[in-house]
mmCIF file of C-alpha atoms in Angstrom:
data_model
loop_
_atom_site.group_PDB
_atom_site.id
_atom_site.type_symbol
_atom_site.label_atom_id
_atom_site.label_comp_id
_atom_site.label_asym_id
_atom_site.label_seq_id
_atom_site.Cartn_x
_atom_site.Cartn_y
_atom_site.Cartn_z
ATOM 1 C CA UNK W 1 28.143 -40.907 -25.517
ATOM 2 C CA UNK W 2 26.193 -37.861 -26.660
ATOM 3 C CA UNK W 3 23.359 -40.145 -27.817
ATOM 4 C CA UNK W 4 23.148 -41.735 -24.356
ATOM 5 C CA UNK W 5 23.168 -38.291 -22.749
ATOM 6 C CA UNK W 6 20.319 -37.079 -24.982
ATOM 7 C CA UNK W 7 18.341 -40.256 -24.289
ATOM 8 C CA UNK W 8 18.800 -39.840 -20.534
ATOM 9 C CA UNK W 9 17.756 -36.192 -20.802
ATOM 10 C CA UNK W 10 14.579 -37.128 -22.673
ATOM 11 C CA UNK W 11 13.728 -39.834 -20.112
ATOM 12 C CA UNK W 12 14.137 -37.389 -17.223
ATOM 13 C CA UNK W 13 11.989 -34.770 -18.965
ATOM 14 C CA UNK W 14 9.342 -37.391 -19.768
ATOM 15 C CA UNK W 15 9.239 -38.546 -16.133
ATOM 16 C CA UNK W 16 8.886 -34.973 -14.873
ATOM 17 C CA UNK W 17 6.135 -34.171 -17.372
ATOM 18 C CA UNK W 18 4.321 -37.417 -16.520
ATOM 19 C CA UNK W 19 4.571 -36.700 -12.791
ATOM 20 C CA UNK W 20 3.263 -33.146 -13.193
ATOM 21 C CA UNK W 21 0.447 -34.330 -15.458
ATOM 22 C CA UNK W 22 -0.726 -37.182 -13.216
ATOM 23 C CA UNK W 23 -0.327 -35.540 -9.815
ATOM 24 C CA UNK W 24 -0.818 -31.822 -10.580
ATOM 25 C CA UNK W 25 -2.608 -31.143 -13.859
ATOM 26 C CA UNK W 26 -5.221 -33.931 -13.775
ATOM 27 C CA UNK W 27 -6.250 -33.427 -10.103
ATOM 28 C CA UNK W 28 -6.634 -29.679 -10.640
ATOM 29 C CA UNK W 29 -8.584 -30.311 -13.831
ATOM 30 C CA UNK W 30 -10.901 -32.675 -11.932
ATOM 31 C CA UNK W 31 -11.417 -30.050 -9.220
ATOM 32 C CA UNK W 32 -12.158 -27.410 -11.869
ATOM 33 C CA UNK W 33 -14.744 -29.618 -13.615
ATOM 34 C CA UNK W 34 -16.329 -30.639 -10.302
ATOM 35 C CA UNK W 35 -16.790 -26.984 -9.351
ATOM 36 C CA UNK W 36 -19.362 -26.638 -12.168
ATOM 37 C CA UNK W 37 -21.338 -29.770 -11.252
ATOM 38 C CA UNK W 38 -24.207 -30.294 -8.800
ATOM 39 C CA UNK W 39 -24.216 -31.951 -5.408
ATOM 40 C CA UNK W 40 -25.997 -35.306 -5.165
ATOM 41 C CA UNK W 41 -27.053 -36.999 -1.933
ATOM 42 C CA UNK W 42 -26.693 -40.436 -3.504
ATOM 43 C CA UNK W 43 -23.440 -40.163 -5.481
ATOM 44 C CA UNK W 44 -21.864 -36.965 -4.042
ATOM 45 C CA UNK W 45 -21.724 -35.418 -7.540
ATOM 46 C CA UNK W 46 -24.404 -35.127 -10.195
ATOM 47 C CA UNK W 47 -23.346 -34.342 -13.807
ATOM 48 C CA UNK W 48 -25.585 -31.269 -14.014
ATOM 49 C CA UNK W 49 -23.799 -28.090 -15.121
ATOM 50 C CA UNK W 50 -24.326 -25.045 -12.864
ATOM 51 C CA UNK W 51 -22.737 -21.778 -11.711
ATOM 52 C CA UNK W 52 -24.488 -21.922 -8.330
ATOM 53 C CA UNK W 53 -21.364 -23.139 -6.534
ATOM 54 C CA UNK W 54 -19.551 -19.908 -7.376
ATOM 55 C CA UNK W 55 -22.584 -17.739 -6.668
ATOM 56 C CA UNK W 56 -22.832 -19.310 -3.190
ATOM 57 C CA UNK W 57 -19.372 -17.968 -2.416
ATOM 58 C CA UNK W 58 -20.881 -14.465 -2.604
ATOM 59 C CA UNK W 59 -22.840 -15.370 0.527
ATOM 60 C CA UNK W 60 -21.773 -13.023 3.367
ATOM 61 C CA UNK W 61 -20.808 -16.053 5.480
ATOM 62 C CA UNK W 62 -18.218 -17.286 2.963
ATOM 63 C CA UNK W 63 -17.068 -13.749 2.204
ATOM 64 C CA UNK W 64 -16.490 -13.216 5.931
ATOM 65 C CA UNK W 65 -14.414 -16.405 6.203
ATOM 66 C CA UNK W 66 -12.327 -15.436 3.163
ATOM 67 C CA UNK W 67 -11.699 -11.934 4.539
ATOM 68 C CA UNK W 68 -10.855 -13.413 7.940
ATOM 69 C CA UNK W 69 -8.394 -15.812 6.288
ATOM 70 C CA UNK W 70 -6.766 -12.933 4.404
ATOM 71 C CA UNK W 71 -6.539 -10.961 7.642
ATOM 72 C CA UNK W 72 -4.936 -13.825 9.584
ATOM 73 C CA UNK W 73 -2.523 -14.666 6.765
ATOM 74 C CA UNK W 74 -1.579 -10.989 6.389
ATOM 75 C CA UNK W 75 -0.843 -10.631 10.109
ATOM 76 C CA UNK W 76 1.221 -13.814 10.163
ATOM 77 C CA UNK W 77 3.163 -12.616 7.111
ATOM 78 C CA UNK W 78 3.865 -9.169 8.557
ATOM 79 C CA UNK W 79 5.089 -10.559 11.884
ATOM 80 C CA UNK W 80 7.235 -13.167 10.122
ATOM 81 C CA UNK W 81 8.778 -10.378 8.020
ATOM 82 C CA UNK W 82 9.383 -8.087 11.006
ATOM 83 C CA UNK W 83 11.073 -10.891 12.951
ATOM 84 C CA UNK W 84 12.579 -12.765 10.011
ATOM 85 C CA UNK W 85 14.457 -9.949 8.262
ATOM 86 C CA UNK W 86 16.626 -9.001 11.278
ATOM 87 C CA UNK W 87 17.117 -12.712 11.968
ATOM 88 C CA UNK W 88 18.346 -13.344 8.412
ATOM 89 C CA UNK W 89 20.517 -10.212 8.605
ATOM 90 C CA UNK W 90 22.108 -11.423 11.839
ATOM 91 C CA UNK W 91 22.939 -14.786 10.243
ATOM 92 C CA UNK W 92 24.667 -13.118 7.276
ATOM 93 C CA UNK W 93 26.645 -11.017 9.753
ATOM 94 C CA UNK W 94 28.264 -14.112 11.291
ATOM 95 C CA UNK W 95 31.845 -14.274 10.031
ATOM 96 C CA UNK W 96 32.550 -17.929 10.846
ATOM 97 C CA UNK W 97 31.111 -20.191 8.169
ATOM 98 C CA UNK W 98 30.703 -23.121 10.589
ATOM 99 C CA UNK W 99 28.643 -21.055 13.016
ATOM 100 C CA UNK W 100 26.542 -19.668 10.163
ATOM 101 C CA UNK W 101 25.877 -23.187 8.885
ATOM 102 C CA UNK W 102 24.913 -24.261 12.398
ATOM 103 C CA UNK W 103 22.360 -21.442 12.629
ATOM 104 C CA UNK W 104 20.836 -22.484 9.303
ATOM 105 C CA UNK W 105 20.669 -26.109 10.445
ATOM 106 C CA UNK W 106 18.882 -25.041 13.638
ATOM 107 C CA UNK W 107 16.457 -23.034 11.505
ATOM 108 C CA UNK W 108 15.726 -26.004 9.229
ATOM 109 C CA UNK W 109 15.708 -28.580 12.046
ATOM 110 C CA UNK W 110 11.957 -28.212 12.838
ATOM 111 C CA UNK W 111 11.158 -29.467 9.314
ATOM 112 C CA UNK W 112 12.306 -32.901 10.455
ATOM 113 C CA UNK W 113 9.277 -33.054 12.755
ATOM 114 C CA UNK W 114 5.643 -33.104 11.670
ATOM 115 C CA UNK W 115 4.066 -29.647 11.790
ATOM 116 C CA UNK W 116 1.026 -31.199 13.487
ATOM 117 C CA UNK W 117 3.187 -32.472 16.355
ATOM 118 C CA UNK W 118 4.832 -29.064 16.672
ATOM 119 C CA UNK W 119 1.438 -27.355 16.906
ATOM 120 C CA UNK W 120 0.383 -29.796 19.631
ATOM 121 C CA UNK W 121 3.559 -28.970 21.579
ATOM 122 C CA UNK W 122 2.951 -25.230 21.123
ATOM 123 C CA UNK W 123 -0.628 -25.659 22.315
ATOM 124 C CA UNK W 124 0.580 -27.410 25.472
ATOM 125 C CA UNK W 125 3.142 -24.657 26.022
ATOM 126 C CA UNK W 126 0.581 -21.826 25.751
ATOM 127 C CA UNK W 127 -2.349 -23.527 27.504
ATOM 128 C CA UNK W 128 -3.695 -22.285 30.846
ATOM 129 C CA UNK W 129 -1.776 -24.995 32.688
ATOM 130 C CA UNK W 130 1.188 -24.910 30.340
ATOM 131 C CA UNK W 131 4.816 -24.150 30.995
ATOM 132 C CA UNK W 132 4.579 -20.478 29.966
ATOM 133 C CA UNK W 133 1.730 -19.623 32.345
ATOM 134 C CA UNK W 134 3.273 -21.565 35.218
ATOM 135 C CA UNK W 135 6.588 -19.790 34.675
ATOM 136 C CA UNK W 136 4.940 -16.339 34.627
ATOM 137 C CA UNK W 137 2.954 -17.145 37.772
ATOM 138 C CA UNK W 138 6.135 -18.374 39.466
ATOM 139 C CA UNK W 139 7.890 -15.101 38.568
ATOM 140 C CA UNK W 140 4.957 -13.122 39.950
ATOM 141 C CA UNK W 141 4.313 -11.374 36.633
ATOM 142 C CA UNK W 142 0.696 -12.612 36.605
ATOM 143 C CA UNK W 143 -1.603 -14.010 39.267
ATOM 144 C CA UNK W 144 -4.049 -15.852 36.994
ATOM 145 C CA UNK W 145 -3.145 -17.856 33.868
ATOM 146 C CA UNK W 146 -3.377 -16.075 30.530
ATOM 147 C CA UNK W 147 -6.062 -17.414 28.181
ATOM 148 C CA UNK W 148 -4.124 -17.536 24.927
ATOM 149 C CA UNK W 149 -5.486 -20.706 23.339
ATOM 150 C CA UNK W 150 -8.652 -20.508 21.186
ATOM 151 C CA UNK W 151 -8.072 -16.886 20.187
ATOM 152 C CA UNK W 152 -7.037 -15.125 16.980
ATOM 153 C CA UNK W 153 -3.688 -14.365 18.557
ATOM 154 C CA UNK W 154 -3.081 -18.073 19.175
ATOM 155 C CA UNK W 155 -3.766 -18.896 15.519
ATOM 156 C CA UNK W 156 -1.368 -16.164 14.361
ATOM 157 C CA UNK W 157 1.299 -17.421 16.783
ATOM 158 C CA UNK W 158 0.821 -20.943 15.440
ATOM 159 C CA UNK W 159 1.140 -19.775 11.834
ATOM 160 C CA UNK W 160 4.294 -17.813 12.647
ATOM 161 C CA UNK W 161 5.745 -20.812 14.473
ATOM 162 C CA UNK W 162 5.185 -23.104 11.478
ATOM 163 C CA UNK W 163 6.009 -20.712 8.617
ATOM 164 C CA UNK W 164 8.842 -18.604 10.068
ATOM 165 C CA UNK W 165 11.656 -20.525 8.280
ATOM 166 C CA UNK W 166 9.925 -19.966 4.927
ATOM 167 C CA UNK W 167 10.372 -16.225 5.447
ATOM 168 C CA UNK W 168 13.956 -16.328 6.673
ATOM 169 C CA UNK W 169 15.515 -18.578 4.020
ATOM 170 C CA UNK W 170 14.623 -16.515 0.887
ATOM 171 C CA UNK W 171 15.643 -13.285 2.626
ATOM 172 C CA UNK W 172 18.907 -14.869 3.747
ATOM 173 C CA UNK W 173 19.579 -15.991 0.168
ATOM 174 C CA UNK W 174 19.016 -12.434 -1.130
ATOM 175 C CA UNK W 175 21.236 -10.934 1.562
ATOM 176 C CA UNK W 176 23.981 -13.426 0.726
ATOM 177 C CA UNK W 177 23.909 -12.330 -2.930
ATOM 178 C CA UNK W 178 23.977 -8.627 -2.023
ATOM 179 C CA UNK W 179 26.974 -6.946 -3.636
ATOM 180 C CA UNK W 180 28.865 -5.125 -0.878
ATOM 181 C CA UNK W 181 30.328 -2.708 -3.443
ATOM 182 C CA UNK W 182 27.017 -0.810 -3.507
ATOM 183 C CA UNK W 183 27.142 -0.357 0.264
ATOM 184 C CA UNK W 184 30.747 0.827 0.191
ATOM 185 C CA UNK W 185 30.001 3.266 -2.633
ATOM 186 C CA UNK W 186 26.986 4.709 -0.822
ATOM 187 C CA UNK W 187 29.046 5.035 2.362
ATOM 188 C CA UNK W 188 31.762 6.918 0.469
ATOM 189 C CA UNK W 189 29.086 9.245 -0.936
ATOM 190 C CA UNK W 190 27.956 10.119 2.586
ATOM 191 C CA UNK W 191 24.798 8.010 2.905
ATOM 192 C CA UNK W 192 23.738 7.215 6.458
ATOM 193 C CA UNK W 193 22.962 3.686 7.682
ATOM 194 C CA UNK W 194 19.227 4.297 7.380
ATOM 195 C CA UNK W 195 19.620 5.670 3.846
ATOM 196 C CA UNK W 196 21.749 2.670 2.827
ATOM 197 C CA UNK W 197 19.172 0.315 4.297
ATOM 198 C CA UNK W 198 16.156 1.990 2.674
ATOM 199 C CA UNK W 199 17.628 2.836 -0.736
ATOM 200 C CA UNK W 200 20.174 0.040 -1.317
ATOM 201 C CA UNK W 201 19.578 -3.018 0.865
ATOM 202 C CA UNK W 202 15.769 -3.148 0.808
ATOM 203 C CA UNK W 203 15.381 -2.713 -2.995
ATOM 204 C CA UNK W 204 18.125 -5.237 -3.806
ATOM 205 C CA UNK W 205 16.740 -7.836 -1.378
ATOM 206 C CA UNK W 206 13.134 -7.270 -2.453
ATOM 207 C CA UNK W 207 12.996 -10.577 -4.415
ATOM 208 C CA UNK W 208 13.725 -12.468 -1.199
ATOM 209 C CA UNK W 209 11.192 -10.394 0.736
ATOM 210 C CA UNK W 210 8.442 -10.969 -1.824
ATOM 211 C CA UNK W 211 9.265 -14.676 -2.114
ATOM 212 C CA UNK W 212 9.209 -15.059 1.672
ATOM 213 C CA UNK W 213 5.892 -13.230 1.930
ATOM 214 C CA UNK W 214 4.378 -15.505 -0.720
ATOM 215 C CA UNK W 215 5.718 -18.644 0.962
ATOM 216 C CA UNK W 216 4.107 -17.542 4.229
ATOM 217 C CA UNK W 217 0.892 -15.878 3.057
ATOM 218 C CA UNK W 218 -0.350 -18.571 0.663
ATOM 219 C CA UNK W 219 -0.018 -21.600 3.005
ATOM 220 C CA UNK W 220 -1.305 -19.585 5.974
ATOM 221 C CA UNK W 221 -4.754 -19.352 4.391
ATOM 222 C CA UNK W 222 -5.129 -23.120 4.159
ATOM 223 C CA UNK W 223 -3.561 -24.472 7.356
ATOM 224 C CA UNK W 224 -6.819 -25.718 8.843
ATOM 225 C CA UNK W 225 -5.116 -27.842 11.520
ATOM 226 C CA UNK W 226 -3.525 -24.730 13.050
ATOM 227 C CA UNK W 227 -6.918 -23.043 13.255
ATOM 228 C CA UNK W 228 -8.577 -26.202 14.618
ATOM 229 C CA UNK W 229 -6.050 -26.722 17.408
ATOM 230 C CA UNK W 230 -5.156 -23.129 18.303
ATOM 231 C CA UNK W 231 -8.307 -21.183 17.446
ATOM 232 C CA UNK W 232 -11.265 -23.511 17.828
ATOM 233 C CA UNK W 233 -14.542 -23.188 15.940
ATOM 234 C CA UNK W 234 -14.647 -19.374 16.174
ATOM 235 C CA UNK W 235 -11.465 -18.784 14.179
ATOM 236 C CA UNK W 236 -11.977 -20.613 10.905
ATOM 237 C CA UNK W 237 -9.697 -20.221 7.905
ATOM 238 C CA UNK W 238 -10.682 -20.896 4.316
ATOM 239 C CA UNK W 239 -8.847 -24.211 4.621
ATOM 240 C CA UNK W 240 -11.289 -25.244 7.365
ATOM 241 C CA UNK W 241 -14.225 -24.416 5.090
ATOM 242 C CA UNK W 242 -12.819 -26.517 2.233
ATOM 243 C CA UNK W 243 -12.086 -29.421 4.591
ATOM 244 C CA UNK W 244 -15.609 -29.292 6.047
ATOM 245 C CA UNK W 245 -17.206 -29.133 2.598
ATOM 246 C CA UNK W 246 -15.373 -32.251 1.439
ATOM 247 C CA UNK W 247 -15.339 -34.353 4.625
ATOM 248 C CA UNK W 248 -18.317 -33.254 6.744
ATOM 249 C CA UNK W 249 -20.961 -31.593 4.563
ATOM 250 C CA UNK W 250 -20.037 -33.742 1.543
ATOM 251 C CA UNK W 251 -20.596 -30.838 -0.832
ATOM 252 C CA UNK W 252 -17.740 -31.568 -3.203
ATOM 253 C CA UNK W 253 -18.782 -29.092 -5.947
ATOM 254 C CA UNK W 254 -18.866 -26.178 -3.504
ATOM 255 C CA UNK W 255 -15.562 -27.277 -1.971
ATOM 256 C CA UNK W 256 -14.061 -27.465 -5.455
ATOM 257 C CA UNK W 257 -15.326 -23.976 -6.317
ATOM 258 C CA UNK W 258 -13.784 -22.617 -3.118
ATOM 259 C CA UNK W 259 -10.484 -24.309 -3.974
ATOM 260 C CA UNK W 260 -10.526 -22.801 -7.473
ATOM 261 C CA UNK W 261 -11.060 -19.294 -6.080
ATOM 262 C CA UNK W 262 -8.109 -19.722 -3.714
ATOM 263 C CA UNK W 263 -5.989 -21.104 -6.565
ATOM 264 C CA UNK W 264 -6.820 -18.059 -8.705
ATOM 265 C CA UNK W 265 -5.864 -15.813 -5.799
ATOM 266 C CA UNK W 266 -2.524 -17.612 -5.520
ATOM 267 C CA UNK W 267 -2.012 -17.210 -9.266
ATOM 268 C CA UNK W 268 -2.658 -13.476 -8.995
ATOM 269 C CA UNK W 269 -0.092 -13.235 -6.205
ATOM 270 C CA UNK W 270 2.462 -15.085 -8.346
ATOM 271 C CA UNK W 271 1.856 -12.590 -11.156
ATOM 272 C CA UNK W 272 2.478 -9.775 -8.670
ATOM 273 C CA UNK W 273 5.689 -11.522 -7.630
ATOM 274 C CA UNK W 274 6.923 -11.842 -11.220
ATOM 275 C CA UNK W 275 6.062 -8.193 -11.883
ATOM 276 C CA UNK W 276 7.958 -7.110 -8.758
ATOM 277 C CA UNK W 277 10.984 -9.199 -9.734
ATOM 278 C CA UNK W 278 11.029 -7.658 -13.221
ATOM 279 C CA UNK W 279 10.915 -4.165 -11.721
ATOM 280 C CA UNK W 280 13.761 -5.083 -9.352
ATOM 281 C CA UNK W 281 15.902 -6.261 -12.273
ATOM 282 C CA UNK W 282 15.250 -2.978 -14.089
ATOM 283 C CA UNK W 283 16.225 -1.048 -10.938
ATOM 284 C CA UNK W 284 19.382 -3.146 -10.488
ATOM 285 C CA UNK W 285 20.455 -2.510 -14.084
ATOM 286 C CA UNK W 286 19.987 1.231 -13.566
ATOM 287 C CA UNK W 287 22.142 1.099 -10.415
ATOM 288 C CA UNK W 288 24.862 -0.741 -12.307
#
């Protein structure tokens, strides 16, 4: 029996390693190698080693797009956090388990629909002739339709709409694991609600906050379809640049170099996350 269990365990591990190698490691290795090659008009890629693809990213145009992507992703992350933390807190405050489960199902329900379809529906809702503008005109709040679509604000709204659950779920998980004994002890020691929130709740739920911010910030930089539909040509994200380099300009080496830079940025953010988590564990042990 133990022999069969060990054999099954080895098969599962082998399948996972094979999957990660074929669909994660090898594609990323190909992208990394391509980033050091030269563009060819005849065969897309010429096996000529060069660093020019990375030096081109120092061009002010690409630097501007990267900074703009960071700005948009940062705004989307901040708004998701501001809205998502109270939302997650309100769910944990529901005493009935059935009602709490229903709220979580409603939060996850949009995942059953394609994000592209949801962005199209949001675009129709916010357009000049959409339901929102018609409703505001009917109420008399505005006389002329608001021009929301094809602006930075529209892109940020679209990113929040798509990524909001990714912020709420990790925070909710951290709040669920929060030991209420710390709150009761701080209350007995005379701490106010604000002091309990700032010095007990926030530090102990920081892993969920950081995880939620990562899950929102990283994808927000690459969601080119949100920028295409909600922002137009004037509000490009780095994902739009990579898509255009591969599909339109056919400059695969430059697109690969851009992808590698973004991957390194994501890796740096993961290191920051692991560092933050380690500091939180040290703080938690001191509290205990």
